[in-house]
XYZ file of C-alpha atoms in Angstrom:
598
model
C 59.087 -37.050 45.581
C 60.249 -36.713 42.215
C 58.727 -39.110 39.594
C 60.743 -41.304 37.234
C 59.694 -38.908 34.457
C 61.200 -35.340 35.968
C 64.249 -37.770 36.860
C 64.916 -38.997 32.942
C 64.371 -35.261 31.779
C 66.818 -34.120 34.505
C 69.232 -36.024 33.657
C 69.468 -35.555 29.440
C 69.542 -31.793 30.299
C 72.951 -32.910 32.532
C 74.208 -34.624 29.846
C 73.481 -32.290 27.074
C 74.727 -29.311 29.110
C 78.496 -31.910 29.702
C 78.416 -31.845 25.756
C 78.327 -28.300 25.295
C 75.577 -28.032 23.658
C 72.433 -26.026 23.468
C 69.805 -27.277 26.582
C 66.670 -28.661 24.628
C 63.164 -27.476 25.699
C 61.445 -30.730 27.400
C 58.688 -32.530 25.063
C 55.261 -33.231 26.502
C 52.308 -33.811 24.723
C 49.513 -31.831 25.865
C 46.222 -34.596 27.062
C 43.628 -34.466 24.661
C 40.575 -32.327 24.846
C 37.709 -33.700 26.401
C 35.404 -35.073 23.647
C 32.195 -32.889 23.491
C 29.353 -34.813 25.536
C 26.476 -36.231 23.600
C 22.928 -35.475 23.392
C 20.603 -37.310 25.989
C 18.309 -39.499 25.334
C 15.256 -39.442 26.931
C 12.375 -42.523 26.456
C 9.089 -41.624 26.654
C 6.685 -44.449 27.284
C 2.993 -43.799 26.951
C 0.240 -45.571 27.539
C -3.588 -44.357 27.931
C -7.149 -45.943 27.977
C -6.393 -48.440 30.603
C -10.058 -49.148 32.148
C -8.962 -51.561 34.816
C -7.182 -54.061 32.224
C -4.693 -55.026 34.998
C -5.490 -58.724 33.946
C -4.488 -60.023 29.866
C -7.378 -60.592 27.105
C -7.427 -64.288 27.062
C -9.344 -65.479 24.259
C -9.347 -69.561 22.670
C -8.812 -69.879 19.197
C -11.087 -72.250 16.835
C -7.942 -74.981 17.102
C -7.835 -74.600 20.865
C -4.932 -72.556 21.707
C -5.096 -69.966 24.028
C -3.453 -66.539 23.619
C -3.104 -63.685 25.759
C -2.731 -60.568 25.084
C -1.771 -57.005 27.047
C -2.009 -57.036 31.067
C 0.237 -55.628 33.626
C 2.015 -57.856 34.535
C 3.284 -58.677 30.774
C 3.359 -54.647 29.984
C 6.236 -54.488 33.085
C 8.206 -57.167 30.758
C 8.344 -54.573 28.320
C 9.193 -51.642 30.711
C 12.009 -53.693 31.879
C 13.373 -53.976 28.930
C 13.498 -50.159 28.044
C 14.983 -49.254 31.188
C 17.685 -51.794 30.594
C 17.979 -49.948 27.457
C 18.244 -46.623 28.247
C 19.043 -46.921 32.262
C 17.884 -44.112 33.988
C 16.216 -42.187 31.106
C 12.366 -43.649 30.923
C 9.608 -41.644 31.812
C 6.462 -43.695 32.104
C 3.200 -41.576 31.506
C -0.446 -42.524 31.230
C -3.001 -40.406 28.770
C -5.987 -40.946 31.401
C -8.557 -43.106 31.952
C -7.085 -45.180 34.385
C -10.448 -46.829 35.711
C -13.682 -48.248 34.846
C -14.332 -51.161 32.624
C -13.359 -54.271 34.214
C -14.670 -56.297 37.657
C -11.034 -55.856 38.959
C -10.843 -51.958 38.658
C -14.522 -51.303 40.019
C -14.861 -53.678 42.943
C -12.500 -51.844 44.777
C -12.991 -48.376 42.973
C -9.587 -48.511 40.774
C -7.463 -49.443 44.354
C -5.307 -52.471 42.212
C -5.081 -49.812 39.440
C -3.056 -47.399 41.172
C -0.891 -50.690 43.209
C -0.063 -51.445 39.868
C 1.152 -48.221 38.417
C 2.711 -47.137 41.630
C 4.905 -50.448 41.562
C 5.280 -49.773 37.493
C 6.724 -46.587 38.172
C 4.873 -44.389 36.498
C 5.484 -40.450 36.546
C 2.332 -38.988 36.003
C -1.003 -39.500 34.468
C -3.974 -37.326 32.870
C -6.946 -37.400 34.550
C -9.670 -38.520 32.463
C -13.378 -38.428 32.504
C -13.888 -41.743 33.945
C -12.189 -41.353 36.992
C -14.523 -39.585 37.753
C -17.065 -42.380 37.557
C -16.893 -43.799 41.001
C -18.519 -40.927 42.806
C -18.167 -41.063 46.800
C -16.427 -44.094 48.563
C -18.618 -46.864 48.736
C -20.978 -48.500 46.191
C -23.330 -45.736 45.179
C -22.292 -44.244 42.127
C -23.109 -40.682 43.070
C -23.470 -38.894 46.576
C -26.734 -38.904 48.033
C -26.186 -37.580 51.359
C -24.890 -34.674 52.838
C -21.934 -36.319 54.041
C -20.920 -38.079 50.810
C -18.340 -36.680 48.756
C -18.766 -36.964 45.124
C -15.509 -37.237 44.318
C -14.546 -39.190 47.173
C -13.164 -42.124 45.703
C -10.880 -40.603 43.334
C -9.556 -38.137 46.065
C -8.663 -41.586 47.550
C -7.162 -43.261 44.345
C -5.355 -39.631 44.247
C -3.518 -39.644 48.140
C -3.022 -43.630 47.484
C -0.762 -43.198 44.165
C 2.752 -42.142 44.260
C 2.192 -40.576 41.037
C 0.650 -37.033 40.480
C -2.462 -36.892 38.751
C -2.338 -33.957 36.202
C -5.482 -31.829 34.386
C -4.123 -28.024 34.069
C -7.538 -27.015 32.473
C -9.472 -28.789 35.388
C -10.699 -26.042 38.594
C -12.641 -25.174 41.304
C -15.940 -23.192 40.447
C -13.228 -19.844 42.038
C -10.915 -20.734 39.330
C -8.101 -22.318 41.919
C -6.850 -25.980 41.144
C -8.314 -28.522 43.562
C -6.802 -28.612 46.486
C -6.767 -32.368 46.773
C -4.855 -32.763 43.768
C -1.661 -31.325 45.445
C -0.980 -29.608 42.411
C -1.683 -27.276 39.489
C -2.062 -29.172 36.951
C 1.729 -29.587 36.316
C 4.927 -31.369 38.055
C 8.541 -31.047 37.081
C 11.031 -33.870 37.306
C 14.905 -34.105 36.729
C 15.649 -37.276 33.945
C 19.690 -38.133 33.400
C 20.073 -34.084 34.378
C 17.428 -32.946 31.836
C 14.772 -30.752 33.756
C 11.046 -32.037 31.986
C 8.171 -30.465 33.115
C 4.641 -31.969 32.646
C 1.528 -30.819 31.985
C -1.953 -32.929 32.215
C -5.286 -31.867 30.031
C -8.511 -33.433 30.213
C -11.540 -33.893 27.745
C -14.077 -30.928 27.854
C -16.861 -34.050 27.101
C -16.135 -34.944 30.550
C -19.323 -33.683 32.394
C -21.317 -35.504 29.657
C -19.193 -38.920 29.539
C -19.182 -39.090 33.808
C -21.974 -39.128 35.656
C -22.435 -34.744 36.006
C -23.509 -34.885 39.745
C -20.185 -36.213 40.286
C -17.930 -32.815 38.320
C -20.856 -30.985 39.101
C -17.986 -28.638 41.783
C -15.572 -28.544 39.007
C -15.181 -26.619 35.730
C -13.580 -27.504 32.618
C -11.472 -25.071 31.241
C -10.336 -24.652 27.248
C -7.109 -27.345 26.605
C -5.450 -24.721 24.360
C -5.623 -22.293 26.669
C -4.535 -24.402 29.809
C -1.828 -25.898 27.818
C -0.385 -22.799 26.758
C -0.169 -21.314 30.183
C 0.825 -24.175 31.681
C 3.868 -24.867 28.988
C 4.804 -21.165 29.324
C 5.046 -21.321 33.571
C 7.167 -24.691 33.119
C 9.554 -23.323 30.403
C 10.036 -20.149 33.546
C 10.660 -23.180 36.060
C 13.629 -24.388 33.969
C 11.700 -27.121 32.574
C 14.108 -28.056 29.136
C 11.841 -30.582 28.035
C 7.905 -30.149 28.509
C 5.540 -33.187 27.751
C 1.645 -32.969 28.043
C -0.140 -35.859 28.934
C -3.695 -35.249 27.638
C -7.011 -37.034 28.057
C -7.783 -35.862 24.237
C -6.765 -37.684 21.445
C -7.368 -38.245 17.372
C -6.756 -41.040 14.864
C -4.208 -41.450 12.300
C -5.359 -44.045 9.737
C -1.844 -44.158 7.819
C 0.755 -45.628 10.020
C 3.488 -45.926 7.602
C 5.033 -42.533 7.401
C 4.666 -40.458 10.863
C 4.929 -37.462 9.353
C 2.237 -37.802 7.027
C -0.711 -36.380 8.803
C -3.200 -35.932 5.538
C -4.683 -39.643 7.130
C -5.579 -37.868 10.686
C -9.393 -36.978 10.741
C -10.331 -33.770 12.116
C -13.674 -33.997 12.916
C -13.627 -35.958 16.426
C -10.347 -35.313 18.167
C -9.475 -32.303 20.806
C -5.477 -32.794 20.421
C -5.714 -31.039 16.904
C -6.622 -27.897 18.536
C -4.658 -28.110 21.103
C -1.726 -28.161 18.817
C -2.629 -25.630 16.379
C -3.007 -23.198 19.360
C 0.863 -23.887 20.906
C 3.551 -21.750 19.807
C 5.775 -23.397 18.103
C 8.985 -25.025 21.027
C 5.743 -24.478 23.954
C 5.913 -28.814 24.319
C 7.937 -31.407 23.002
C 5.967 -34.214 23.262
C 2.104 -35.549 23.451
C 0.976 -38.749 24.819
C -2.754 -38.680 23.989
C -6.120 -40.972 25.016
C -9.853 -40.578 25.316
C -10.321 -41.917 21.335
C -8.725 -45.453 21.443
C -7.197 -44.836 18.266
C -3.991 -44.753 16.927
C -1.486 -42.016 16.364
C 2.194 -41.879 15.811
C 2.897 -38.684 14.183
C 4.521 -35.556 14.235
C 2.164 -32.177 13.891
C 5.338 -29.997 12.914
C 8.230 -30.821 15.251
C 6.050 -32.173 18.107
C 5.536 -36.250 18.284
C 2.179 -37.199 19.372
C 1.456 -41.068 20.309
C -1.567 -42.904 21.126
C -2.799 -46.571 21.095
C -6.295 -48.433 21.220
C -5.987 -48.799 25.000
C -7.391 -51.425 27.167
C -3.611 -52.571 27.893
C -2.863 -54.088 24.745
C -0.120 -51.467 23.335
C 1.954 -49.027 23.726
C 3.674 -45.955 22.500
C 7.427 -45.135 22.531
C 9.295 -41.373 21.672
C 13.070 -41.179 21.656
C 13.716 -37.532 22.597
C 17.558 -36.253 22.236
C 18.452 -32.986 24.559
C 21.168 -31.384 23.129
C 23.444 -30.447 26.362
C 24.197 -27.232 25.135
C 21.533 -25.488 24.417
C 19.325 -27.198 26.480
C 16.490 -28.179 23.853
C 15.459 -30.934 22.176
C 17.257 -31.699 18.606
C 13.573 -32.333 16.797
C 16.064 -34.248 14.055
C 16.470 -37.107 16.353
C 13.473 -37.765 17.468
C 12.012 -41.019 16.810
C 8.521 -42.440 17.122
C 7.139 -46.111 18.056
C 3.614 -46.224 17.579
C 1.297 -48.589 19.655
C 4.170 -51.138 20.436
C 1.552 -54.859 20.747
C 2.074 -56.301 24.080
C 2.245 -59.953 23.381
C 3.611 -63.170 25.462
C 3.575 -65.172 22.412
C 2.624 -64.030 18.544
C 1.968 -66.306 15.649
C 5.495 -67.195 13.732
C 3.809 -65.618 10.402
C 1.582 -62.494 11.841
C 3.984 -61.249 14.608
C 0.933 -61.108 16.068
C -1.216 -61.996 19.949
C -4.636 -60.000 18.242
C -7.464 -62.644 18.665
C -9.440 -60.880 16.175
C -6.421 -61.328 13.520
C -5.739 -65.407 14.469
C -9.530 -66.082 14.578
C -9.156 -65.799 10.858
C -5.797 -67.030 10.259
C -4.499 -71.058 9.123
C -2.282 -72.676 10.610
C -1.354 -70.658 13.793
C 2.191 -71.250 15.531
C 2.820 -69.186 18.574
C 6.109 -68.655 19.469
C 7.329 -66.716 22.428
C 7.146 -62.896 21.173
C 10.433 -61.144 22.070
C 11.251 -56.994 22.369
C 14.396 -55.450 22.386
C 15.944 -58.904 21.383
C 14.992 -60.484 24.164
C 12.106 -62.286 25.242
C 9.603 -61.421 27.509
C 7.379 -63.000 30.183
C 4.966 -61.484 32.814
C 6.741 -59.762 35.925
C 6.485 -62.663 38.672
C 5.973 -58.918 41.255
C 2.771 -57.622 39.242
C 1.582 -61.130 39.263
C 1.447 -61.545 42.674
C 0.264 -58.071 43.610
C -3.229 -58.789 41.079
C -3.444 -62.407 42.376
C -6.272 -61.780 44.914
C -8.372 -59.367 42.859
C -8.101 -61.952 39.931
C -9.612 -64.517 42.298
C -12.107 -62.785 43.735
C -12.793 -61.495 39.957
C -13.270 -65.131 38.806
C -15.286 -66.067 41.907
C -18.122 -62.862 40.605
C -17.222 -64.001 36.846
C -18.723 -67.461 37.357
C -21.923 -66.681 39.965
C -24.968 -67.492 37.740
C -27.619 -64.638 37.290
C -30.356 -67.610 36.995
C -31.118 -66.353 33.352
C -30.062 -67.925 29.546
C -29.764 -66.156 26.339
C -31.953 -67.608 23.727
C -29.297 -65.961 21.062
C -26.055 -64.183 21.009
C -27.048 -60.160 20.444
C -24.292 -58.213 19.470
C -23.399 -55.213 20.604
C -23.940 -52.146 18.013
C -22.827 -48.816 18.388
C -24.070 -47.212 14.942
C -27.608 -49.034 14.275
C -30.447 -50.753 15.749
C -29.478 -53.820 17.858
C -31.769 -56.374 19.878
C -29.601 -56.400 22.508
C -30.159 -52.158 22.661
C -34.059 -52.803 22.241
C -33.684 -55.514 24.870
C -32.267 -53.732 27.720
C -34.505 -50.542 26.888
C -37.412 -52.973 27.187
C -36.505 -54.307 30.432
C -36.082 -50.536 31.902
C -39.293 -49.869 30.314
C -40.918 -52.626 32.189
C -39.294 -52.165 35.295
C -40.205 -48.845 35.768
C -43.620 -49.222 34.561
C -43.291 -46.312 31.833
C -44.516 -45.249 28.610
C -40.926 -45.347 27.070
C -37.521 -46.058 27.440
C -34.362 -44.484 25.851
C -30.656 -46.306 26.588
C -27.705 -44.645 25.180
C -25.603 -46.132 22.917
C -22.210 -45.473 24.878
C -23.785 -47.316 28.138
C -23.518 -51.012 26.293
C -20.213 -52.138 26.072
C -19.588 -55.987 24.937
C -22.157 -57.971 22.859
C -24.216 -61.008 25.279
C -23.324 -64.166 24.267
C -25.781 -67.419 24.031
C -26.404 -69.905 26.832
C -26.432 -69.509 30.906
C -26.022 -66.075 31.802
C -22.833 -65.285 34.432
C -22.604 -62.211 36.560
C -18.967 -61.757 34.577
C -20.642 -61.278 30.922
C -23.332 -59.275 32.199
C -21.048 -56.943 33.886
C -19.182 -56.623 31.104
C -22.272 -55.441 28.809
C -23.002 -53.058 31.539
C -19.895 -52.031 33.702
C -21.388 -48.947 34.724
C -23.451 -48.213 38.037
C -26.110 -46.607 36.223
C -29.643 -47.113 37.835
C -32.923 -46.049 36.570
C -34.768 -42.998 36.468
C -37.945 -42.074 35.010
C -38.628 -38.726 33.371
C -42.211 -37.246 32.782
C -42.036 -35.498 29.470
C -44.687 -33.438 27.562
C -44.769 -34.239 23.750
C -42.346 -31.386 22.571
C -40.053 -32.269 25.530
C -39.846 -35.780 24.618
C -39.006 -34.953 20.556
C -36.452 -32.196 21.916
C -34.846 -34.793 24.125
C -34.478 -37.414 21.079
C -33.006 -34.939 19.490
C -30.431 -33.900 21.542
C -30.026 -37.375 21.860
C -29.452 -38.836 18.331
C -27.612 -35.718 17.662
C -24.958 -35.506 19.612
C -22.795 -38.137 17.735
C -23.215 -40.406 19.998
C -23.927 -43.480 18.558
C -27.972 -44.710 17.964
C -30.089 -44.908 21.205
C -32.489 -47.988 21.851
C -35.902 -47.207 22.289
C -39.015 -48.609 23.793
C -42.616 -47.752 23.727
C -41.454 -45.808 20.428
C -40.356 -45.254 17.109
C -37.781 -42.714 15.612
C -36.929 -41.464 12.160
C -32.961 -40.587 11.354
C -30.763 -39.369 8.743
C -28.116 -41.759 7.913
C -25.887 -39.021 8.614
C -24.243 -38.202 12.289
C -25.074 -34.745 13.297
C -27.001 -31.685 14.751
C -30.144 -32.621 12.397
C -30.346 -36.204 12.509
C -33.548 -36.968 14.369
C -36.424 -36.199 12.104
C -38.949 -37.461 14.035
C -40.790 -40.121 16.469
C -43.510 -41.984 16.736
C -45.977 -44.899 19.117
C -45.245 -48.186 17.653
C -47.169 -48.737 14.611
C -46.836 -44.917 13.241
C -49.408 -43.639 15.695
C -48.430 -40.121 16.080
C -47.906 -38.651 19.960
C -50.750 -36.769 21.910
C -49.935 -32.900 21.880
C -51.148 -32.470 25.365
C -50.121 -36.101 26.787
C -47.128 -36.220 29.430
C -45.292 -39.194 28.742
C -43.385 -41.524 31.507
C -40.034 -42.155 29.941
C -37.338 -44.704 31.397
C -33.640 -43.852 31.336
C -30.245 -44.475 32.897
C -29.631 -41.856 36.093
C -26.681 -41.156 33.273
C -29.244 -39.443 31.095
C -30.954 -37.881 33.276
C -27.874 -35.915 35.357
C -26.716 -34.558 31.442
C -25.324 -37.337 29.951
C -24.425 -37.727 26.082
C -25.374 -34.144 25.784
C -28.971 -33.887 26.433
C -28.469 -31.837 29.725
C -30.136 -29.058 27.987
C -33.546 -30.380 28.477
C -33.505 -32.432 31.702
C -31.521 -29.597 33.480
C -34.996 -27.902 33.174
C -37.261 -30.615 34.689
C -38.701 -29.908 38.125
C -37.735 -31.968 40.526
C -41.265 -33.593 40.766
C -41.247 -34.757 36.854
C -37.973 -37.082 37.773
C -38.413 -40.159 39.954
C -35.260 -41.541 40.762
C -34.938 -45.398 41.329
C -31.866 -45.667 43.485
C -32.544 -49.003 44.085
C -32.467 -50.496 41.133
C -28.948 -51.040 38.399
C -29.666 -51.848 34.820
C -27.810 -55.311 35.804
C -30.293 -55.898 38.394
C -33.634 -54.585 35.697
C -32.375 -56.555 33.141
C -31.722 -60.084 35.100
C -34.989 -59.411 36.543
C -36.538 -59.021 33.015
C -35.342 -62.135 32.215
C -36.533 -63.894 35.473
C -39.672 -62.384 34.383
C -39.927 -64.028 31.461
C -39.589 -67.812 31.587
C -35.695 -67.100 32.898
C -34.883 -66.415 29.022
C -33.605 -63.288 27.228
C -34.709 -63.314 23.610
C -33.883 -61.132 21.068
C -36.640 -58.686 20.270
C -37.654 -57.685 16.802
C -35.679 -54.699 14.568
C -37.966 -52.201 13.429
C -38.502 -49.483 15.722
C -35.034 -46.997 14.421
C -36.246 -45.798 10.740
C -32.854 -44.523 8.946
C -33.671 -42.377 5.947
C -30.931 -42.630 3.282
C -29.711 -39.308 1.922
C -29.307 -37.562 -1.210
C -25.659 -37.522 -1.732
C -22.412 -38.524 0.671
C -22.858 -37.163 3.926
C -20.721 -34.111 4.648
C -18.394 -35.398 6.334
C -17.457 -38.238 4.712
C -14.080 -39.339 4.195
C -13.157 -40.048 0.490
């Protein structure tokens, strides 16, 4: 059929041809040339740290509001609102430790953890050390017979998520990935037609910050070297875009200029090595964890994000995937560094941080908004962490049958009573000499008044029991040592007294003591009390009680540092007090200590 346009042209050409004159060429304007596609943008949404925070910090401020702050069910708010942004184009990826630290995560060994993430959508996570923490299914902490796996309940947690979880440096004792992780350490997915390929790392600490028995099949391989490997097989896969997701982090003090890294200290953070090591184009993108600390800088072209964890932030990086060569244009890329998750913020602060309003006058919250628009917890995530928050609350509020004389704070870097306290309950328990408790093993201060089963677990989340270690004198000073200098934080003792150097390191113990500066018995074998922690290699002092024969340790299954200290307390007059300072000795030094920051 001919069209009205052939029949117009036909027709002049008649016409023109009656005339006599010359038959013109027809006119037709060419269509224009396709305009040349854009790059993609891809939004990559990190988060790491998590420990079970599937619930919001809820905290009542001196005028008697109530804030919130961080929670899934808030967090998805914010997801939302980035996919609506860039449909189709978020990845959502977790820097590890998805477990461990709250009654929600550990009653049912991280279950509600991975419900949450799978109905968050997440891609992939790291695996960190503390997923490592549960041990075998069930409520022992580590296996203790022959057919108990120790890594039973993450093996679970792993076939339960829809999610890969990712560690390219973690192996069998043969060298082979596990086989239960279904994969190698790596997955690839397609995003808006860009090809990204993944790689997980985790911590090389992690047989020291688990319990050991529990990683005791596995080996921990060198990050740099995993992540190199692992980059270079997903670059030959086709992978355009490659993004590790590490358990191994850093901190960034300066905030205000990301690519200003002079403010990043060196001296207690994995990632830096990893991303010396790279050749430069091996990844595009880092979402780090393990440190709870900041970090929203680039390290050459390569954007590396981290927040404080606990579900109160997180981390945004805009990549841009040129879609002709393939590659990320390192010119566009833009960085959003531990984004606050917030229901409502104070109209002057912008902020939901208790610890900021505490101190703050005249406090207005208004409902917080991202993306220009507001947010408000997802009604789905609610409902799926409805029954573990009840059955949460129901533990939170069972009385122990004990009250605190005084609130005892918890201290990381010093002497505390509430360290000395706990190290003289084990020491009474187990009817020792001593007692040592690590630092790391006390994590919230204990508040004044009736003592619930809620703040108790949260001073002592962990399953640790007790254990009792006979020690010669030289084993017990080479144990302290290993101890105070591993850089983890000051240990609480019992029974004794230690000398330090103010300063963290190799040569800070100097030297211990009986109370009262009575010096130890060369030939004596002294019963010392510790968590199981210690004993399996924890905080570095595996060196000395990997050597112990079996029939210097007596292990007191029966018995959690929850249980020894509420029994300490029903012990005595159904009271904690604070015992007296005095037994950690810190000797100031000469000059700064060397690795002080100006």
């Amino acid at each position: 059929m001919r069209t009205f346009r052939s029949s117009v042209l036909a027709l002049a050409v008649l016409v023109s041809a009656c005339k006599g004159g010359p038959t013109p060429a027809p006119s037709i304007t060419p269509p224009p040339a396709p305009a040349p596609a854009g790059p993609v943008r891809l939004t990559l949404v990190g988060t790491n740290d998590f420990h079970g925070w599937v619930m919001p910090h809820r905290a009542t401020l001196p005028d008697g509001q109530k804030v919130e702050q961080g929670g899934a069910a808030l967090f998805a708010s914010y997801v939302a609102r980035l996919r609506e942004d860039n449909p189709g184009g978020v990845l959502l990826v977790d820097g590890g430790d998805l477990f461990q630290g709250t009654l929600a995560s550990n009653l049912g060994e991280g279950a509600i953890v991975v419900d949450v993430y799978n109905l968050l959508g997440y891609t992939a996570v790291a695996i960190g050390n503390h997923e490592f923490d549960y041990g075998p299914v069930g409520p022992g902490p580590v296996a203790t017979r022959p057919d108990e796996d120790p890594l039973g309940a993450l093996k679970a947690r792993v076939a339960q998520a829809k999610f890969p979880f990712l560690s390219a440096n973690v192996r069998e004792k043969d060298g082979q990935p596990p086989a239960w992780l279904g994969n190698d350490g790596t997955t690839v997915v397609t995003v808006k037609g860009v090809k990204v390929g993944l790689l997980g790392l985790s911590t090389l600490s992690t047989p020291q910050t688990t319990n050991p028995a529990n990683v005791a099949s596995l080996r921990f391989e060198s990050l740099a070297d995993a992540a190199k490997q692992a980059a270079k097989s997903l670059r030959g896969q086709g992978a355009e875009v490659v993004v590790a997701v590490a358990h191994a982090g850093g901190k960034c003090t300066d905030l205000e200029n990301p690519r200003d890294t002079s403010g990043c200290e060196r001296d207690d953070g994995e990632i830096y090595a990893v991303l010396e090591a790279l050749p430069k184009g091996a990844v595009d993108a880092v979402v780090a964890g393990h440190t709870h600390q900041v970090m929203g800088h680039f390290f050459g072209d390569v954007p590396v994000i981290e927040t404080t964890g606990l579900a109160r932030s997180f981390g945004v990086v805009d990549l841009f995937v040129d879609p002709a060569t393939h590659r990320v244009l390192p010119e566009r890329t833009r960085i959003q560094a531990a984004i606050p998750v917030c229901g409502a913020v104070d109209a002057t602060l912008k902020s939901c941080d208790p610890l900021k309003l505490r101190d703050a006058k005249d406090v207005r919250l208004v409902p917080a908004t991202f993306l220009g628009r507001p947010v408000a917890p997802d009604a789905r995530v609610e409902a799926l962490v409805a029954p573990a928050e009840a059955r949460v609350e129901e533990e939170q509020r069972r009385p122990v049958g004990v009250e605190t004389q005084a609130r005892m704070p918890q201290v990381y870097e010093g002497e505390s009573a509430l360290g000395n306290l706990i190290a003289d309950a084990m020491r009474e328990a187990a009817r020792s000499d001593a007692a040592v408790m690590n630092a790391g093993g006390i994590r919230a201060d204990l508040p004044q008044g009736p003592l619930t089963f809620g703040k108790l677990y949260e001073i002592l989340p962990f399953d640790n029991t007790l254990a009792v270690l006979e020690l010669s004198a030289d084993e017990l000073r080479r144990f302290l040592a290993l101890a105070y200098g591993g850089r983890k934080g000051v240990f609480a003792v019992s029974g004794l007294e230690v000398t330090l150097g103010a300063c963290p390191g190799p040569e800070r113990f100097q030297g211990v003591t009986l109370p009262g500066g009575k010096p130890l018995k060369a030939k004596a074998t002294y019963r010392v009390a510790v968590p199981d922690f210690l004993l399996r290699g924890g905080d570095g002092v595996g060196p000395l009680t990997s050597t112990l024969p079996r029939e210097r340790i007596n292990l007191l299954q029966a018995q959690d540092l929850r249980e020894v200290l509420t029994a300490y307390g029903r012990a005595h007059g159904n009271a904690l007090k604070p015992p007296a300072l005095g037994r950690v000795h810190l000797v100031k030094p000469a000059g700064p200590c060397a690795d002080a920051k100006p």
